Structures are given as C-alpha cells and as structure tokens.
mmCIF file of C-alpha atoms in Angstrom:
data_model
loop_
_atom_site.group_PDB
_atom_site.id
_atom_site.type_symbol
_atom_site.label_atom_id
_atom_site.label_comp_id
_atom_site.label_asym_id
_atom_site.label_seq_id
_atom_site.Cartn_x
_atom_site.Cartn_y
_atom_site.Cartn_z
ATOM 1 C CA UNK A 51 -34.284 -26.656 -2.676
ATOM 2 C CA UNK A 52 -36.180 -29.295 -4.519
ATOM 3 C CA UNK A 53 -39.394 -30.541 -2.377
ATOM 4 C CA UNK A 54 -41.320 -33.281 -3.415
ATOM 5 C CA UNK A 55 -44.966 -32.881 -1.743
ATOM 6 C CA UNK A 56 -48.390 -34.560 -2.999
ATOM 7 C CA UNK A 57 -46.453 -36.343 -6.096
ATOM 8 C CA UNK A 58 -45.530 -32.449 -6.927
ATOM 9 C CA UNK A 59 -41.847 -31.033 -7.360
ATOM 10 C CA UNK A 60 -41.568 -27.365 -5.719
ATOM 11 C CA UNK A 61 -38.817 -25.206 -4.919
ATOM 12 C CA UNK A 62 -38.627 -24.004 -0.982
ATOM 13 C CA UNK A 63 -36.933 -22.683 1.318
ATOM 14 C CA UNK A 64 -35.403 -23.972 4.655
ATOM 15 C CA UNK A 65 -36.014 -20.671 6.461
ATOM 16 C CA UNK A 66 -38.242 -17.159 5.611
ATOM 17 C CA UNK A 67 -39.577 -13.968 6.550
ATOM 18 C CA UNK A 68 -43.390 -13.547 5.823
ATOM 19 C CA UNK A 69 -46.300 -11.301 7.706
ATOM 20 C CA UNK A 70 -43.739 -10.844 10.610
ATOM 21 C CA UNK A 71 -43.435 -14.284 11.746
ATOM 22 C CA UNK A 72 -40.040 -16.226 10.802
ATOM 23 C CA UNK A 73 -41.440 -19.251 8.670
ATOM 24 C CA UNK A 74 -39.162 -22.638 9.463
ATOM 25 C CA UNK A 75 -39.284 -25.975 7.840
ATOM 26 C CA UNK A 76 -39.606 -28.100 11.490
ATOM 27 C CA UNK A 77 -36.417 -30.727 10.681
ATOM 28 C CA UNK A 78 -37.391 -32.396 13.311
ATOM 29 C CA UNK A 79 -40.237 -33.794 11.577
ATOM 30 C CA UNK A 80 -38.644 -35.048 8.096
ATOM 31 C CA UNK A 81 -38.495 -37.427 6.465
ATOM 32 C CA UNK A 82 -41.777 -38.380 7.586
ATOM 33 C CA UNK A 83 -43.583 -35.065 7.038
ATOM 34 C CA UNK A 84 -43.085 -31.434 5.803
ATOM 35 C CA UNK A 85 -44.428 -28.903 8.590
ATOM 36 C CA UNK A 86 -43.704 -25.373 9.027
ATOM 37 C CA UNK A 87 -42.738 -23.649 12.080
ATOM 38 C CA UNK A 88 -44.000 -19.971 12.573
ATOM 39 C CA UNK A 89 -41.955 -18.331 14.970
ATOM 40 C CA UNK A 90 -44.065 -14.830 16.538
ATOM 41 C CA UNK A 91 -41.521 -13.683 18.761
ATOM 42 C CA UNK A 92 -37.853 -13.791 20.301
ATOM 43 C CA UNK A 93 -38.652 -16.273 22.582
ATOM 44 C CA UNK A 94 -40.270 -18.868 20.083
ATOM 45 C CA UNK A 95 -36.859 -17.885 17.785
ATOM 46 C CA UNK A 96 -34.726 -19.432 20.933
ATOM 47 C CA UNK A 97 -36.990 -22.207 21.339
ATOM 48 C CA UNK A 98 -37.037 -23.111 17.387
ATOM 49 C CA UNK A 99 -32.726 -23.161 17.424
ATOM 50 C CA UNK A 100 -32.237 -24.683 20.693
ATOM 51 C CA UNK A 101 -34.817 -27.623 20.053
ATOM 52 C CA UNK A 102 -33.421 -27.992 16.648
ATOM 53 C CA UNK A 103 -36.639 -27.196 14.841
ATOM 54 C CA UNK A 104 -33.652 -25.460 12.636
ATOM 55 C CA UNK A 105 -30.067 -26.426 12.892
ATOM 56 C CA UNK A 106 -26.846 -26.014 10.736
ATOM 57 C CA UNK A 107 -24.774 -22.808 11.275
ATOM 58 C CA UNK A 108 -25.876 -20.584 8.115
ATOM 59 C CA UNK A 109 -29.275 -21.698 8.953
ATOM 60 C CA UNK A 110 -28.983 -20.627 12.720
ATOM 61 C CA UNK A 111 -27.650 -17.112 11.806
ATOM 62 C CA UNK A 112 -30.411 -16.158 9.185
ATOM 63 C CA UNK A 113 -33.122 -17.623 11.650
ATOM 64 C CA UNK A 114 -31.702 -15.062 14.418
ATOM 65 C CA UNK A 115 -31.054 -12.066 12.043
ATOM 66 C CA UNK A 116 -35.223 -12.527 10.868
ATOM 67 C CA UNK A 117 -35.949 -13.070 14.754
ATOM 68 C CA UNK A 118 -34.303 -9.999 15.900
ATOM 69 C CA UNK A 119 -35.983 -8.292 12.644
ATOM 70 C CA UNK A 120 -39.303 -9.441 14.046
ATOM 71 C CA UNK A 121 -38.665 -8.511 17.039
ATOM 72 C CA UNK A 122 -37.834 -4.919 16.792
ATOM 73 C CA UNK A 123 -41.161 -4.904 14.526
ATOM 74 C CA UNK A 124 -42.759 -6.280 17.744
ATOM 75 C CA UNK A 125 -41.398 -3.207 20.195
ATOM 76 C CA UNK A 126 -39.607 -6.078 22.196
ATOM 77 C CA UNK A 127 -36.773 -4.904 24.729
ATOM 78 C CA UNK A 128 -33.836 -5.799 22.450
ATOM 79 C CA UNK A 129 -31.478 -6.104 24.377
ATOM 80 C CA UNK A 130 -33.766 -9.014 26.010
ATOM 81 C CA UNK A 131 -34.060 -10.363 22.972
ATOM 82 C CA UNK A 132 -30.972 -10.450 21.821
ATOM 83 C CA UNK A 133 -29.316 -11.972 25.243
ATOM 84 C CA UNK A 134 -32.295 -14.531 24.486
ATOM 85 C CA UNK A 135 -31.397 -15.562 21.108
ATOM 86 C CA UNK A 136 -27.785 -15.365 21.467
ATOM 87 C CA UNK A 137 -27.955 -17.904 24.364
ATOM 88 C CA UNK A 138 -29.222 -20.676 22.151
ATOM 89 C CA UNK A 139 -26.729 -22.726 21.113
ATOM 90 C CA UNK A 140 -23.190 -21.619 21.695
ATOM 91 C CA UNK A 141 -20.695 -23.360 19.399
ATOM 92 C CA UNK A 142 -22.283 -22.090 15.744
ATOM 93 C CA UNK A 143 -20.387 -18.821 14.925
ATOM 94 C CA UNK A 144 -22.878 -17.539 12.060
ATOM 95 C CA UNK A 145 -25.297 -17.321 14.960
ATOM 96 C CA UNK A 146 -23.585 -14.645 16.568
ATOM 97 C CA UNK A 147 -22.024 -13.041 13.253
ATOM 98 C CA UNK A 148 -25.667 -13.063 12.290
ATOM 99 C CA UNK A 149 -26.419 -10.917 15.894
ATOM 100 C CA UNK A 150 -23.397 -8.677 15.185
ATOM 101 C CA UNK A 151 -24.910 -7.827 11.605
ATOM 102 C CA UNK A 152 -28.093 -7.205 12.682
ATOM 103 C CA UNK A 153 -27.069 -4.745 15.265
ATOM 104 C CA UNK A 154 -24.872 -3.148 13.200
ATOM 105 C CA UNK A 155 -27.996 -2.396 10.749
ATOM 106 C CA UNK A 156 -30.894 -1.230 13.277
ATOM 107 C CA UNK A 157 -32.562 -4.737 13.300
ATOM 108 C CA UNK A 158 -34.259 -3.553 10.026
ATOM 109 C CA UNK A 159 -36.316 -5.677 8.266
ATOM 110 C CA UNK A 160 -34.108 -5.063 4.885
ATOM 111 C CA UNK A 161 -31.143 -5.934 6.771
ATOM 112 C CA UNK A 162 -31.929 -9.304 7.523
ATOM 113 C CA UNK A 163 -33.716 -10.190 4.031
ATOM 114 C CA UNK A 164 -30.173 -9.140 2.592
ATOM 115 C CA UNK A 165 -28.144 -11.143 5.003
ATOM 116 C CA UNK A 166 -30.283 -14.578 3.887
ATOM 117 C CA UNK A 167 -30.289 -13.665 0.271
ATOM 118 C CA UNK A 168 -26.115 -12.803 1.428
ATOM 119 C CA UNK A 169 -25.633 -16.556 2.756
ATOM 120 C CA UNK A 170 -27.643 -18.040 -0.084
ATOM 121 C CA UNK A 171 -25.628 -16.872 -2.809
ATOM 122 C CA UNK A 172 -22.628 -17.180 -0.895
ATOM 123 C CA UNK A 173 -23.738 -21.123 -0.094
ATOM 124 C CA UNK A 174 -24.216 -21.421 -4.490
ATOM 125 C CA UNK A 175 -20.527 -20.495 -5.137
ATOM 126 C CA UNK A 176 -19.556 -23.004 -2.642
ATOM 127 C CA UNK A 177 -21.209 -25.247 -4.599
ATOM 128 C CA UNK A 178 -19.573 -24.048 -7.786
ATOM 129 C CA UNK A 179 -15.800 -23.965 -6.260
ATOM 130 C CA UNK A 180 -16.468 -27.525 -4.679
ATOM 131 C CA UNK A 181 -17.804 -28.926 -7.977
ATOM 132 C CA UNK A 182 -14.179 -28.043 -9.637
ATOM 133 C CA UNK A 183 -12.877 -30.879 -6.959
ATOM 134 C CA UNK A 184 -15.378 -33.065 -8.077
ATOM 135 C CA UNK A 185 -15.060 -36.038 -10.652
ATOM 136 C CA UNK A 186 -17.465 -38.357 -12.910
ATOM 137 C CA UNK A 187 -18.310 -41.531 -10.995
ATOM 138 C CA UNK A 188 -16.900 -40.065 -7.546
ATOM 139 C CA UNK A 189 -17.797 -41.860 -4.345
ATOM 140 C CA UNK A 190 -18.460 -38.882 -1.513
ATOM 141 C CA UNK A 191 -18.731 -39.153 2.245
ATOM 142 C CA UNK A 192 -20.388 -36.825 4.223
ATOM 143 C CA UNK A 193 -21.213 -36.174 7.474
ATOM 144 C CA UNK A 194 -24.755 -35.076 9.866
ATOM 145 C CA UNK A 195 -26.371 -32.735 7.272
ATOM 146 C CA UNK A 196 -24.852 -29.477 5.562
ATOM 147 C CA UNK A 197 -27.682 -29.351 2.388
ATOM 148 C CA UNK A 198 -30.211 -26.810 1.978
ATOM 149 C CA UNK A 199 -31.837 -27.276 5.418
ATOM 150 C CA UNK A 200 -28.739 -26.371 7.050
ATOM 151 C CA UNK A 201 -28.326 -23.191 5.170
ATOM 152 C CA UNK A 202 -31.342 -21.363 3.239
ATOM 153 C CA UNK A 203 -30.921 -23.024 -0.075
ATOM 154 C CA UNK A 204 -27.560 -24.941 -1.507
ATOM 155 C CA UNK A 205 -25.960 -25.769 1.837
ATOM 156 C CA UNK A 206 -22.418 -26.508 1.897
ATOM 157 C CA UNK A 207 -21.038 -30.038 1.725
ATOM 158 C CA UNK A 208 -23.940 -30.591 -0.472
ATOM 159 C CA UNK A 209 -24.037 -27.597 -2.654
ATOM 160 C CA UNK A 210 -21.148 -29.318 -4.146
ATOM 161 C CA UNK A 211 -22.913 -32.630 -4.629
ATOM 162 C CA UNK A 212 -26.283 -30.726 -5.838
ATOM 163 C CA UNK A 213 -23.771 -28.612 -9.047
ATOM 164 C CA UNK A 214 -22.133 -31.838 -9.843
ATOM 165 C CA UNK A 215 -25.192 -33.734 -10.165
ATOM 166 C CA UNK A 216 -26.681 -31.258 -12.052
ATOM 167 C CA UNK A 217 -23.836 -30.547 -14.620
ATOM 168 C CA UNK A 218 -24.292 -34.627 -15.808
ATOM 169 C CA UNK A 219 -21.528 -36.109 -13.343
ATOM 170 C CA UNK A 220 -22.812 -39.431 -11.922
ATOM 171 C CA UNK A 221 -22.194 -39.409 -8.095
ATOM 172 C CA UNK A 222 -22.487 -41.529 -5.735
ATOM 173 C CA UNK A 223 -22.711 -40.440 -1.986
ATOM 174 C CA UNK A 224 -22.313 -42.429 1.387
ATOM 175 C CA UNK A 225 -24.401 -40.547 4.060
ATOM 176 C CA UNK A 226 -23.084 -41.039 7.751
ATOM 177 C CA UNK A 227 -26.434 -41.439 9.815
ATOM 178 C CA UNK A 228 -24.921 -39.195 12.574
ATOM 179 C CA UNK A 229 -25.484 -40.513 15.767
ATOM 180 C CA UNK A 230 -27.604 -39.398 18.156
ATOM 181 C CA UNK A 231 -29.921 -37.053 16.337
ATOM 182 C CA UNK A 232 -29.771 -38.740 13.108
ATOM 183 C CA UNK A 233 -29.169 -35.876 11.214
ATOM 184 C CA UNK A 234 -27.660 -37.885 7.824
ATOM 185 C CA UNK A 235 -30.010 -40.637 7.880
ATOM 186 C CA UNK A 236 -33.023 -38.386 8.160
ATOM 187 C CA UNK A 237 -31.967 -35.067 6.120
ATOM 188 C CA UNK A 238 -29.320 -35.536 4.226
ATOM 189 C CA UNK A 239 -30.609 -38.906 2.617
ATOM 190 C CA UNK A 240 -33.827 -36.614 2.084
ATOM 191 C CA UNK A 241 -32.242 -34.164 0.666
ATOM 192 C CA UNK A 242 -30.491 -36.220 -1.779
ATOM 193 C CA UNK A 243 -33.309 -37.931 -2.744
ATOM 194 C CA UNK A 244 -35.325 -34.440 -3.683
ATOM 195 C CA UNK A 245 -32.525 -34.162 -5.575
ATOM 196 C CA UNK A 246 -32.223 -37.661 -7.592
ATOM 197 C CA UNK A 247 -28.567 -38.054 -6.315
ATOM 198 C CA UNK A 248 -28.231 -41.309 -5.551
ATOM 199 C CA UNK A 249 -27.013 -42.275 -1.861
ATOM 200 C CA UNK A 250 -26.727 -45.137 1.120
ATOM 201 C CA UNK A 251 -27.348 -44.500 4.419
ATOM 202 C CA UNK A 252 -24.307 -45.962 6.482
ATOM 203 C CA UNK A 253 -23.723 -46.736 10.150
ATOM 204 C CA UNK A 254 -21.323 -44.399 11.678
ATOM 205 C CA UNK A 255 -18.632 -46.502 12.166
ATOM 206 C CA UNK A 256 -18.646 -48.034 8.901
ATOM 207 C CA UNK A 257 -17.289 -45.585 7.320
ATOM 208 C CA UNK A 258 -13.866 -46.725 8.252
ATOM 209 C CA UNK A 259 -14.519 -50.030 6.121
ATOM 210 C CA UNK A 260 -15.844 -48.546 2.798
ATOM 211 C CA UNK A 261 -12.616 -46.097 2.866
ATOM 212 C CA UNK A 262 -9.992 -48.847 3.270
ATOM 213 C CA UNK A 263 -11.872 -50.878 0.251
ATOM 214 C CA UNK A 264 -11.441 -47.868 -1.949
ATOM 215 C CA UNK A 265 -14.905 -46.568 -2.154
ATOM 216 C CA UNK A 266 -14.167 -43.617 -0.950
ATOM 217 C CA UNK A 267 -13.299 -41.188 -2.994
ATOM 218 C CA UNK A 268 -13.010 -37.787 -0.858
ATOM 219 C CA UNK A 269 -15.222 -36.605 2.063
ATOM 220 C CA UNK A 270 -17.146 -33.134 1.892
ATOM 221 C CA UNK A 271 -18.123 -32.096 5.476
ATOM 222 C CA UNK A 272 -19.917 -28.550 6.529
ATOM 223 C CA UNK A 273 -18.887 -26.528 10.161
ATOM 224 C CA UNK A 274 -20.238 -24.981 12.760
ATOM 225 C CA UNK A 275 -16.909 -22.776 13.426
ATOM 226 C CA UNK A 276 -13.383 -22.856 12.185
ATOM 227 C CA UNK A 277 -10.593 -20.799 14.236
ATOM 228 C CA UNK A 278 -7.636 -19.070 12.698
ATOM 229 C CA UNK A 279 -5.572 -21.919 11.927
ATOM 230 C CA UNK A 280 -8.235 -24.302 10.290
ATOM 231 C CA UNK A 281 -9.205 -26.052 13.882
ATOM 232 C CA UNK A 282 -12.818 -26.865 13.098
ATOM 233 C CA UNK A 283 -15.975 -27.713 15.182
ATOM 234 C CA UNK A 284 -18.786 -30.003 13.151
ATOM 235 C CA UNK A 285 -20.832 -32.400 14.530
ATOM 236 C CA UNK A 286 -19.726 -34.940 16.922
ATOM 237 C CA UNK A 287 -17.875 -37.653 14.891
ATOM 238 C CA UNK A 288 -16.738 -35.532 12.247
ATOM 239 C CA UNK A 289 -12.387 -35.902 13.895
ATOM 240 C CA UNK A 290 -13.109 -39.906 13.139
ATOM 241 C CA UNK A 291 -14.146 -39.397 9.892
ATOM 242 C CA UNK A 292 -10.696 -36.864 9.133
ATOM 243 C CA UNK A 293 -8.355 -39.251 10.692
ATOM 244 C CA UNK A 294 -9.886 -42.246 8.932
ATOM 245 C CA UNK A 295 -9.237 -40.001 5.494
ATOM 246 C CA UNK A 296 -6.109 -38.883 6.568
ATOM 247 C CA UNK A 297 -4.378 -42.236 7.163
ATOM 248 C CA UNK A 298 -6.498 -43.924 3.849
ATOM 249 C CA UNK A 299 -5.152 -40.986 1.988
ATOM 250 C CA UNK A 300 -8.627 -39.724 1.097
ATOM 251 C CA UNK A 301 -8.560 -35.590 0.690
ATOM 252 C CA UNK A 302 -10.968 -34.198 3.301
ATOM 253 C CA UNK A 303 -12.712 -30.589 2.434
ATOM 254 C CA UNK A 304 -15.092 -28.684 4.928
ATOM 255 C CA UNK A 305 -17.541 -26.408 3.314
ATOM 256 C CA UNK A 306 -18.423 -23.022 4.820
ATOM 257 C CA UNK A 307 -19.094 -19.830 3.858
ATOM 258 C CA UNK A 308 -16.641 -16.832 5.372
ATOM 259 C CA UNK A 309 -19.314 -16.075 8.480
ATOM 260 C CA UNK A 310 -18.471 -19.391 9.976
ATOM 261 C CA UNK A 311 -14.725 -18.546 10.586
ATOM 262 C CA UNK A 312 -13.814 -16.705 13.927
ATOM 263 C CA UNK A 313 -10.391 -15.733 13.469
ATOM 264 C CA UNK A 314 -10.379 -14.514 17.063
ATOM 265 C CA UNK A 315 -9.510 -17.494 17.947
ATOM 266 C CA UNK A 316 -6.213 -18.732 17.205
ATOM 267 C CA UNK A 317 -6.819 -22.712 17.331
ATOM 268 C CA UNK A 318 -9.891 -24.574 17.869
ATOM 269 C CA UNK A 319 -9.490 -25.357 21.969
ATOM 270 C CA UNK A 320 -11.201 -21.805 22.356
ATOM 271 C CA UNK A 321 -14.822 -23.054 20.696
ATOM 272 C CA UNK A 322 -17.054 -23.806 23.131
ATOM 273 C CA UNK A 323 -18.930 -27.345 22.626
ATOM 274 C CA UNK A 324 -22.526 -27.504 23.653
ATOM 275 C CA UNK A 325 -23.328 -30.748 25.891
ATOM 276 C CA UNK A 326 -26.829 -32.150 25.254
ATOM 277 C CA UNK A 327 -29.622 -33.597 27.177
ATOM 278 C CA UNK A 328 -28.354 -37.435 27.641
ATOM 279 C CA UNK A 329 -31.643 -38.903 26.570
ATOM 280 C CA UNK A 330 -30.974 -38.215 23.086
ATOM 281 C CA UNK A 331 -28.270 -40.627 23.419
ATOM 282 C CA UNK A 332 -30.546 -43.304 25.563
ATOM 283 C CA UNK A 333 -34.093 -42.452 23.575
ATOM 284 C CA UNK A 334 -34.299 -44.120 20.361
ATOM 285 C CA UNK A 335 -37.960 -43.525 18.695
ATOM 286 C CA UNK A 336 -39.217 -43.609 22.710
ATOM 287 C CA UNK A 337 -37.294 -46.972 23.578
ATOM 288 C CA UNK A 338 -34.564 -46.761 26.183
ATOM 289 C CA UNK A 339 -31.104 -48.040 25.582
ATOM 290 C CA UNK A 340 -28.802 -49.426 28.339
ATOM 291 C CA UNK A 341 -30.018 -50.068 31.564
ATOM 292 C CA UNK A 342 -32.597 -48.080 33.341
ATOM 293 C CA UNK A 343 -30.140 -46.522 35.706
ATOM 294 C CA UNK A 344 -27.750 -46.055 33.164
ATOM 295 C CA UNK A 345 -26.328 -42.113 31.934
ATOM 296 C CA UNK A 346 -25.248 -40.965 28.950
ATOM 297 C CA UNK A 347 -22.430 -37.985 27.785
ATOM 298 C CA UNK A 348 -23.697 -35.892 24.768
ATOM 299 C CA UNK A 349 -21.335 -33.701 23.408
ATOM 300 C CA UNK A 350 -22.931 -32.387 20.100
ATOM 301 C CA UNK A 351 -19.586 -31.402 18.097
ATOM 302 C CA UNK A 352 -16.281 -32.479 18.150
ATOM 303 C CA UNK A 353 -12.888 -30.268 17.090
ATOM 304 C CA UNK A 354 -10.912 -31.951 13.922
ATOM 305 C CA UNK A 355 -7.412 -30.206 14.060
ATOM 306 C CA UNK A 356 -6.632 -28.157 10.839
ATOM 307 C CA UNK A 357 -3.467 -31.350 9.870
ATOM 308 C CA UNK A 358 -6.545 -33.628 8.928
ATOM 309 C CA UNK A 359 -8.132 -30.846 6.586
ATOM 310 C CA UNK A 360 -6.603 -30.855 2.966
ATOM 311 C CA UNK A 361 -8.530 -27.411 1.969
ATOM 312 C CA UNK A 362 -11.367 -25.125 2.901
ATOM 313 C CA UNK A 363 -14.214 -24.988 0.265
ATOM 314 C CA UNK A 364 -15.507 -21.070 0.719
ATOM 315 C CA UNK A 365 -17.396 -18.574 -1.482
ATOM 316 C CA UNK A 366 -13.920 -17.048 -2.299
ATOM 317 C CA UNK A 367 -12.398 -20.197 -3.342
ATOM 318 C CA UNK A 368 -10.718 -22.901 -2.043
ATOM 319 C CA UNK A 369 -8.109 -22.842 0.264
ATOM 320 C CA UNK A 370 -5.292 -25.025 2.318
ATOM 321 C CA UNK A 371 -5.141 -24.511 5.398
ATOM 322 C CA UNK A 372 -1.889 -22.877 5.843
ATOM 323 C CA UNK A 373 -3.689 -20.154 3.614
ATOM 324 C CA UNK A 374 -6.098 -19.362 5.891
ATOM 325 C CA UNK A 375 -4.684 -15.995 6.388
ATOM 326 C CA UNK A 376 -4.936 -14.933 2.773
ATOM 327 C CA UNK A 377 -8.467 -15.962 3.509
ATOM 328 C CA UNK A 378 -8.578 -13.699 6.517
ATOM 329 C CA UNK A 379 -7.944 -10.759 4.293
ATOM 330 C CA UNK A 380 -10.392 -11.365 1.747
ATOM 331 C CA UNK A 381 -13.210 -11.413 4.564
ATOM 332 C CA UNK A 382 -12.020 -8.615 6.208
ATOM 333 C CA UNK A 383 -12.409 -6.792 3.355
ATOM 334 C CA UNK A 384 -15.580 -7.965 2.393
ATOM 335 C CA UNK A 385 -17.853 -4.785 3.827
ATOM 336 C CA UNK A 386 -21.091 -7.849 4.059
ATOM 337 C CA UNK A 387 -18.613 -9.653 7.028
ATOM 338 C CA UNK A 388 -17.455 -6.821 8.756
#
C-alpha cells in the first residue's frame, strides 16, 4: 500500500517476516503516526492480535502463520504456542485457517511467506472482480476498515475502491467511523487518503440519511467469517448498514477472500462473537462517557443474515448467495485452502 512518510510516497506492507521477528504496522497508532511492531515470540504474536496492534481477518491469519513460523525457529513448545495464538480473538476464521495451514506445512518458514504472498494476490483479484461492479462517479459506503491494513496489501472492500480509482473512475466514498474503536475514521479515511480517493468521514448512524437522499450508490463491506449459507460476521454495525441498503434498494457486497468462509457451519448463529472490555465504549481519547458508575456492553461484530447480501465479492468471482455452494466447490478444490 501507498504510505506517505516525511513528504515521501513508499510502498509497505501491513504485516512481514524479517530477521525472525514478525514486523507489524501498530494500527493503533495511525493516523497520527507510523510505528512498527516487532513481535519476538508467540506470546508478543497474541498480545499484538488481541490488543489490535493488527486487526482484520486476512491480516490476523498471516500475522499467526509468521508467529507460529517464528516460533518453531525459536524451539518454542508448539503446541503452547499454538493454544496461545489461537486463543486470541475467536470470531476471525482466517486466524484459525491460517493455524490449520501452518500445521499442515511443519511451521516452515516458506510456508508462511507463501500463505501471505497466497492472501495478497488473492486480496488483488478481489479488487479486480469488485471493480467490474463498479461505475464512474459511484458513491460507496463502507464499513470499520477492510484496506490494506486489514489484509497484507489490497484489502477487500477497498481493493475494489483502490482498482477503480486507479483505472480513471472518479469515486467517491462515505467512510462509517465505526464506533467504538474508530476503525473507519482512523484507517480507512487514511488509507484512502494514501491513495488520493477522495472520502468523508460519517457518523455511524448517518448513514441511514445519505442512502434515502440517493447518495448512496452500493455498499462494499469486508468479514471476519461467513457460514455456509452467506450468514456473515463483520464488525459491530455492519446488520444496520445491510438492512438500511436492503429496504433503500442499495446492492450490498462483502469482500473476502475463500479462507474467511467456514462452511462448517451451516448459518451464522454458530460464529462465536468476541465481547470487549467496556471501556472502549466509555473511554473516548481518556475522557469518560456516561456517568461514573455507569457500564457498558461491547460486542465487537454483529451477524448480517445472508437475505441482506446481494453477492459475495471473492478471488474466484462474484457470487449470490444462493451460490455459495458452487463456491464451496471451487475452494475445496483449491489444494492452497485445503
């Protein structure tokens, strides 16, 4: 991804293997300031996902295949280490797809440089089938952050957004700031602005408003998990945003690449959804909300069912989600998923 630092445009990436230490761009930290997180063992690797020095599925799983990489490099009891890493966060699915590959492959080194450069390419045709949905002078919603941060490179819901803007379309994109972490106001708008793409932050619950004035033209969101019938899990507000498109008659796509989907589950009341410490909620910038006494619920992700999703945007192609098991069969025979 594009990086602006000093005045000076590089390319980066989000996540990276280098001198046996997993390199991380700290996301808690931007917009403000670019630091990098070096990760020296299995237990800094469950520290760096859980604290959301790195977050977005994709993202998640390369972070753990490098950590379990590092790890076996380090003589660490891996089966400690991967009960450690696995117990980060529970709802992404590439987190644990990422563990299953890794095992599957000795925890080599090689193994988990090809499963990043795997999910980076994958992430770019994304981008390329999304673009096809894609129109001149389109108005896009999205929602938390599914850009390069969230992946290696590309992202998802953005890679879209990154091909368009690059192949001349003018865009126009309305960034949910995706309460409580702030996750669109802080890196997506970021991202967007690395990339020239021009953007407004908006208030969660706006919007409903800018849809029902026709501004809208089509919402891209990423996932964390999707189960066999399209139920997804995203971040928490993402089943507003689908209903809101659903009855404004605004098509709603989810971007992910095939190591999101668990088609062991048949709908989405089977994903677990992480609860989060309530002070993100009450703690904004170290000033309390509410009353001193007060308490807060903090679920992180919500479940959109699959009625409110008019297609899947995935590095095979795009597909409804009554098609979904077309879409099985194309992973399972994909030898990089199995």
């Amino acid at each position: 991804m594009k990086v602006n630092i000093n005045g000076e445009s590089k390319a980066i990436l989000a996540v990276w293997f280098e001198e046996n230490q997993v390199k991380l761009i700290d996301q808690r930290k931007i917009p403000e300031t670019i630091e990098i997180y070096s990760a020296k063992n299995s237990d800094d690797i469950y520290y760096a996902i859980k604290n959301m020095v790195v977050r977005g599925a994709p993202a998640i799983g390369v972070t753990a295949a490098y950590g379990l990489a590092m790890a076996s490099k380090n003589m660490e009891d891996m089966e400690k280490a991967v009960k450690t890493i696995s117990s980060s966060r529970p709802t992404a699915y590439d987190l644990f797809k990422a563990i299953d590959f890794m095992k599957a492959n000795n925890f080599s080194e090689s193994a988990a440089r090809r499963y990043a450069l795997e999910i980076t390419e994958r992430s770019r045709k994304i981008g390329e089938y999304g673009n096809t949905l894609i129109q001149a002078n389109d108005h896009i919603l999205t929602h938390c952050n599914a850009g390069a941060l969230a992946v290696v490179d590309w992202g998802t819901a953005l890679a879209p957004m990154r091909i368009a803007h690059d192949s001349g379309k003018k865009i126009f994109v309305y960034v949910d700031e995706t309460r409580p972490r702030l996750q669109g106001a802080k890196l997506t708008a970021w991202e967007l602005q690395q990339e020239g793409i021009d953007y407004s932050i908006i208030a969660d619950n706006a919007a409903g408003y800018f849809m029902k004035n026709g501004d809208i033209n089509l919402a891209i969101v990423g996932a964390d998990r999707i189960a066999a019938n399209g139920d997804f899990a995203n971040k928490i507000g993402t089943y507003e945003k689908a209903v809101l498109a659903k009855v404004n008659n605004i098509p709603f796509y989810v971007a992910a690449p095939g190591s999101t989907f668990d088609f062991s589950l048949k709908t989405g009341e089977g994903i677990p959804i992480e609860e989060r410490d309530e002070n993100e909620v009450l703690m904004v910038n170290n000033s309390r909300l509410g009353p001193a006494e007060g308490h807060a619920k903090n679920p992180a992700f919500d479940v959109t069912p699959h009625e409110y999703v008019t297609a899947f945007i995935t590095e095979y192609g795009i597909f409804r989600p009554e098609e979904l098991r077309k879409l099985h069969s194309l992973i399972h025979e994909d030898l990089f998923m199995r």
